[in-house]
Short mmCIF file of C-alpha atoms in Angstrom, two decimals:
data_model
loop_
_atom_site.label_atom_id
_atom_site.label_comp_id
_atom_site.label_asym_id
_atom_site.label_seq_id
_atom_site.Cartn_x
_atom_site.Cartn_y
_atom_site.Cartn_z
CA ASN A 694 55.39 70.49 159.14
CA ASP A 695 58.06 67.98 158.20
CA SER A 696 55.96 65.71 156.50
CA GLU A 697 54.88 68.79 154.30
CA ARG A 698 58.90 68.93 153.67
CA GLY A 699 59.06 65.71 152.77
CA GLY A 700 62.25 63.44 152.78
CA LYS A 701 60.89 60.07 153.77
CA LEU A 702 63.81 57.93 152.93
CA GLU A 703 63.02 53.61 152.70
CA LEU A 704 65.75 51.32 151.78
CA ARG A 705 64.53 48.38 150.68
CA ASP A 706 66.91 45.15 150.55
CA VAL A 707 69.88 47.47 148.91
CA HIS A 708 73.14 45.71 148.49
CA PHE A 709 76.20 47.32 147.12
CA ARG A 710 79.94 45.91 146.17
CA TYR A 711 82.66 48.11 144.58
CA PRO A 712 84.20 47.01 141.41
CA GLY A 713 86.36 44.40 141.72
CA GLY A 714 85.59 44.02 145.40
CA ASP A 715 85.64 40.48 147.47
CA GLY A 716 82.34 40.77 148.66
CA ASP A 717 79.45 43.32 149.46
CA ALA A 718 80.47 46.51 151.20
CA VAL A 719 76.46 46.78 152.56
CA CYS A 720 73.91 44.03 151.78
CA ASN A 721 70.45 43.31 152.95
CA ILE A 722 69.83 46.97 154.40
CA ASN A 723 66.00 47.56 155.09
CA LEU A 724 65.64 50.94 157.11
CA ASP A 725 62.76 53.96 156.72
CA ILE A 726 63.74 56.88 158.28
CA ALA A 727 60.58 59.64 158.90
CA ALA A 728 60.80 62.78 157.20
CA GLY A 729 62.74 65.07 159.44
CA GLU A 730 63.72 62.20 161.76
CA ILE A 731 67.38 61.97 163.05
CA VAL A 732 68.73 58.86 162.81
CA ALA A 733 72.54 57.77 164.02
CA LEU A 734 73.86 54.68 162.41
CA VAL A 735 77.26 53.64 164.30
CA GLY A 736 79.55 50.74 163.52
CA ARG A 737 83.12 49.78 163.26
CA ASN A 738 85.19 51.30 161.01
CA GLY A 739 84.63 49.30 157.27
CA ALA A 740 81.10 48.00 158.52
CA GLY A 741 79.41 49.90 155.72
CA LYS A 742 78.70 53.60 157.25
CA SER A 743 80.18 55.65 154.26
CA THR A 744 79.04 53.28 151.72
CA LEU A 745 75.74 53.57 152.65
CA ALA A 746 75.83 57.53 153.40
CA LYS A 747 77.69 57.41 149.40
CA LEU A 748 74.78 55.66 148.38
CA LEU A 749 71.99 57.97 150.16
CA ALA A 750 73.44 60.78 148.37
CA GLY A 751 73.33 59.04 144.83
CA PHE A 752 77.58 58.66 144.57
CA TYR A 753 76.66 54.88 144.03
CA GLN A 754 73.62 52.82 142.88
CA PRO A 755 72.90 50.26 144.66
CA ASP A 756 73.25 46.95 142.70
CA LYS A 757 70.44 45.54 143.97
CA GLY A 758 67.48 47.16 146.05
CA GLN A 759 65.78 49.96 145.79
CA ILE A 760 66.48 53.59 147.80
CA LEU A 761 63.32 55.62 148.01
CA VAL A 762 62.76 58.94 148.59
CA ASP A 763 58.99 60.37 149.19
CA GLY A 764 58.26 57.00 147.34
CA ARG A 765 60.11 57.35 144.08
CA ASN A 766 63.55 55.30 143.68
CA LEU A 767 66.59 57.94 143.62
CA ARG A 768 67.98 56.47 140.88
CA ASP A 769 64.93 58.00 139.06
CA PHE A 770 66.22 62.00 140.20
CA GLU A 771 68.82 63.81 137.29
CA ALA A 772 71.62 64.58 138.94
CA ASP A 773 70.97 68.54 139.98
CA ALA A 774 67.16 67.47 140.99
CA ARG A 775 69.60 64.86 143.81
CA SER A 776 71.92 67.36 144.94
CA ARG A 777 69.04 69.65 145.81
CA LEU A 778 67.55 66.77 147.33
CA VAL A 779 70.20 65.21 149.69
CA SER A 780 73.14 67.28 150.91
CA LEU A 781 76.12 65.29 152.42
CA ILE A 782 78.79 66.83 154.42
CA PRO A 783 81.77 64.35 154.35
CA GLN A 784 84.62 63.59 156.60
CA THR A 785 86.62 65.81 154.33
CA PHE A 786 85.23 69.27 153.90
CA GLY A 787 85.40 70.88 150.67
CA ARG A 788 88.63 74.13 150.63
CA TYR A 789 87.99 76.29 147.90
CA ALA A 790 90.79 78.80 147.14
CA VAL A 791 88.09 81.45 146.10
CA THR A 792 86.93 84.67 148.24
CA VAL A 793 84.61 83.22 151.65
CA GLU A 794 81.38 84.42 150.38
CA GLU A 795 81.72 82.47 147.39
CA ASN A 796 82.42 79.33 149.67
CA ILE A 797 79.15 79.78 150.76
CA ALA A 798 78.01 80.50 147.50
CA PHE A 799 78.94 77.11 146.06
CA GLY A 800 75.74 75.81 148.02
CA ASP A 801 73.38 77.38 145.87
CA TRP A 802 75.10 78.74 143.24
CA ASP A 803 72.61 79.87 140.84
CA ARG A 804 70.56 81.74 143.71
CA LEU A 805 73.08 83.23 145.50
CA HIS A 806 76.38 84.27 143.17
CA ASP A 807 75.82 87.75 142.85
CA ASN A 808 73.58 87.90 146.48
CA ALA A 809 75.92 89.20 149.11
CA ALA A 810 72.67 89.59 150.73
CA ALA A 811 71.53 85.78 150.98
CA VAL A 812 75.08 84.82 152.01
CA ARG A 813 75.44 86.91 154.97
CA ASP A 814 71.79 85.63 155.77
CA VAL A 815 72.98 81.73 155.85
CA ALA A 816 76.02 82.96 157.27
CA ARG A 817 74.32 84.44 160.35
CA ARG A 818 72.38 81.39 160.40
CA ALA A 819 75.16 79.05 160.31
CA GLY A 820 76.67 80.98 163.23
CA VAL A 821 79.49 81.87 161.32
CA ASP A 822 78.82 85.63 160.64
CA ASP A 823 81.60 86.78 163.71
CA THR A 824 83.51 84.76 162.43
CA ILE A 825 84.28 85.86 159.09
CA ARG A 826 83.62 89.66 159.65
CA ALA A 827 87.22 88.83 161.89
CA MET A 828 88.87 87.42 158.41
CA PRO A 829 91.09 90.37 157.31
CA ASP A 830 88.53 91.37 154.21
CA GLY A 831 85.35 89.53 156.09
CA TYR A 832 83.53 88.06 152.95
CA ASN A 833 85.20 89.47 150.43
CA THR A 834 88.75 87.23 152.06
CA VAL A 835 90.66 85.39 149.30
CA LEU A 836 90.80 81.91 151.17
CA GLY A 837 93.81 79.54 151.16
CA ARG A 838 97.52 79.87 150.24
CA GLU A 839 97.77 79.19 147.08
CA PHE A 840 96.89 82.78 146.02
CA GLY A 841 98.45 84.14 148.46
CA GLY A 842 95.32 84.47 150.86
CA TYR A 843 93.96 83.89 154.65
CA GLU A 844 93.62 80.10 155.38
CA PRO A 845 91.64 79.72 157.92
CA SER A 846 91.78 76.94 161.11
CA GLY A 847 90.31 73.64 160.27
CA GLY A 848 87.33 74.37 162.34
CA GLN A 849 86.58 77.65 160.51
CA TRP A 850 86.92 75.40 156.89
CA GLN A 851 84.19 73.51 158.97
CA GLN A 852 82.13 75.93 159.71
CA LEU A 853 82.32 77.58 156.31
CA ASP A 854 80.94 73.87 154.79
CA ILE A 855 78.07 73.51 157.20
CA ALA A 856 77.09 77.38 156.25
CA ARG A 857 77.24 75.80 152.61
CA MET A 858 75.12 72.71 153.49
CA MET A 859 72.77 75.59 154.94
CA ALA A 860 72.51 77.51 151.96
CA ARG A 861 70.87 74.51 149.70
CA ASP A 862 67.68 73.75 151.82
CA ALA A 863 68.02 69.88 151.17
CA PRO A 864 65.03 67.99 153.22
CA VAL A 865 67.52 65.31 153.19
CA LEU A 866 71.47 65.64 155.37
CA ILE A 867 73.96 63.32 155.87
CA LEU A 868 76.13 64.03 158.05
CA ASP A 869 79.39 61.57 157.71
CA GLU A 870 81.78 61.95 161.28
CA PRO A 871 81.50 65.45 161.23
CA THR A 872 83.11 65.65 164.58
CA ALA A 873 86.31 63.09 163.36
CA ASN A 874 89.68 65.78 164.14
CA LEU A 875 87.55 68.32 166.10
CA ASP A 876 88.94 69.00 170.00
CA VAL A 877 85.79 68.42 172.79
CA GLU A 878 85.20 72.58 172.95
CA ALA A 879 85.36 72.77 169.27
CA GLU A 880 82.74 70.08 169.39
CA TYR A 881 80.78 71.49 171.72
CA GLU A 882 80.88 74.35 169.21
CA LEU A 883 79.49 72.50 166.16
CA PHE A 884 77.51 70.09 168.15
CA GLN A 885 75.76 73.82 168.20
CA LYS A 886 75.31 74.36 164.80
CA LEU A 887 74.74 71.33 163.56
CA LYS A 888 71.13 71.15 165.96
CA LEU A 889 70.59 74.08 164.37
CA LEU A 890 71.62 72.68 160.85
CA THR A 891 69.32 69.24 161.27
CA ARG A 892 66.44 71.16 162.28
CA GLY A 893 63.46 69.73 160.10
CA ARG A 894 65.35 67.72 157.88
CA THR A 895 65.46 64.28 157.61
CA THR A 896 69.28 63.48 159.13
CA LEU A 897 71.54 60.53 158.41
CA LEU A 898 74.45 61.20 161.36
CA ILE A 899 77.20 58.91 161.27
CA SER A 900 79.45 59.13 164.57
CA HIS A 901 81.97 57.21 166.77
CA ARG A 902 81.21 60.13 169.71
CA PHE A 903 78.38 59.46 172.41
CA SER A 904 77.71 63.44 172.44
CA THR A 905 77.46 63.44 168.52
CA VAL A 906 75.10 60.53 168.43
CA SER A 907 72.96 61.78 171.54
CA MET A 908 71.49 64.18 169.50
CA ALA A 909 69.72 61.85 166.99
CA ASP A 910 66.00 60.08 167.43
CA ARG A 911 67.27 56.53 167.14
CA ILE A 912 70.11 54.72 166.75
CA VAL A 913 71.15 52.11 164.04
CA VAL A 914 74.32 49.87 164.02
CA ILE A 915 75.24 48.27 161.30
CA ASP A 916 78.19 45.71 161.79
CA LYS A 917 80.02 43.53 158.35
CA GLY A 918 77.33 45.59 155.85
CA THR A 919 73.77 44.97 157.12
CA ILE A 920 71.73 46.24 160.21
CA VAL A 921 72.38 44.11 162.97
CA GLU A 922 70.29 46.14 165.82
#
């Protein structure tokens, strides 16, 4: 039951201006997202989409207004509690020069860092287990060329990033242009994984691509920092 899991979002007259900025990056944002709902946020470059994502992830605090999660102001949560509440997959995904297992375990380090079976379970749920097993040392493969390790493709790095996010069972998920740098075939494969990742989670999906936006329950258009449709 999505409502029992939580993740209801309420944005009340949210304004934010970057330090030194000429004007508000987002302003007059009022939006309700039900627990378990998938909402796509679309708009031109610079419209304020990624800024809103960073506010929801708690990277910044609104200058005015409130962001509520299950009725509680997001600014009242400690940083660790916020990270367990909201997961963000940004446009630039993490590339950590450690083993595959550690790359995934970073998603919930306290639970996974010496629990190989749990990491493999996450990888299977994320659909990346076969990809990992094909790497030179499987889950023990050291990634990145910094230490002479194996260099995954961009798509493989992104798959590991998704697995890392699945490791943390946050009720709120933010996907910022997840298919921006992928070709059509890779986008389709990622799309299938995203359907698994978003199941039962409150999701804000930022994308220019209609194929990705089509998985949303509702589409919100933002222009010049405010919601217009």
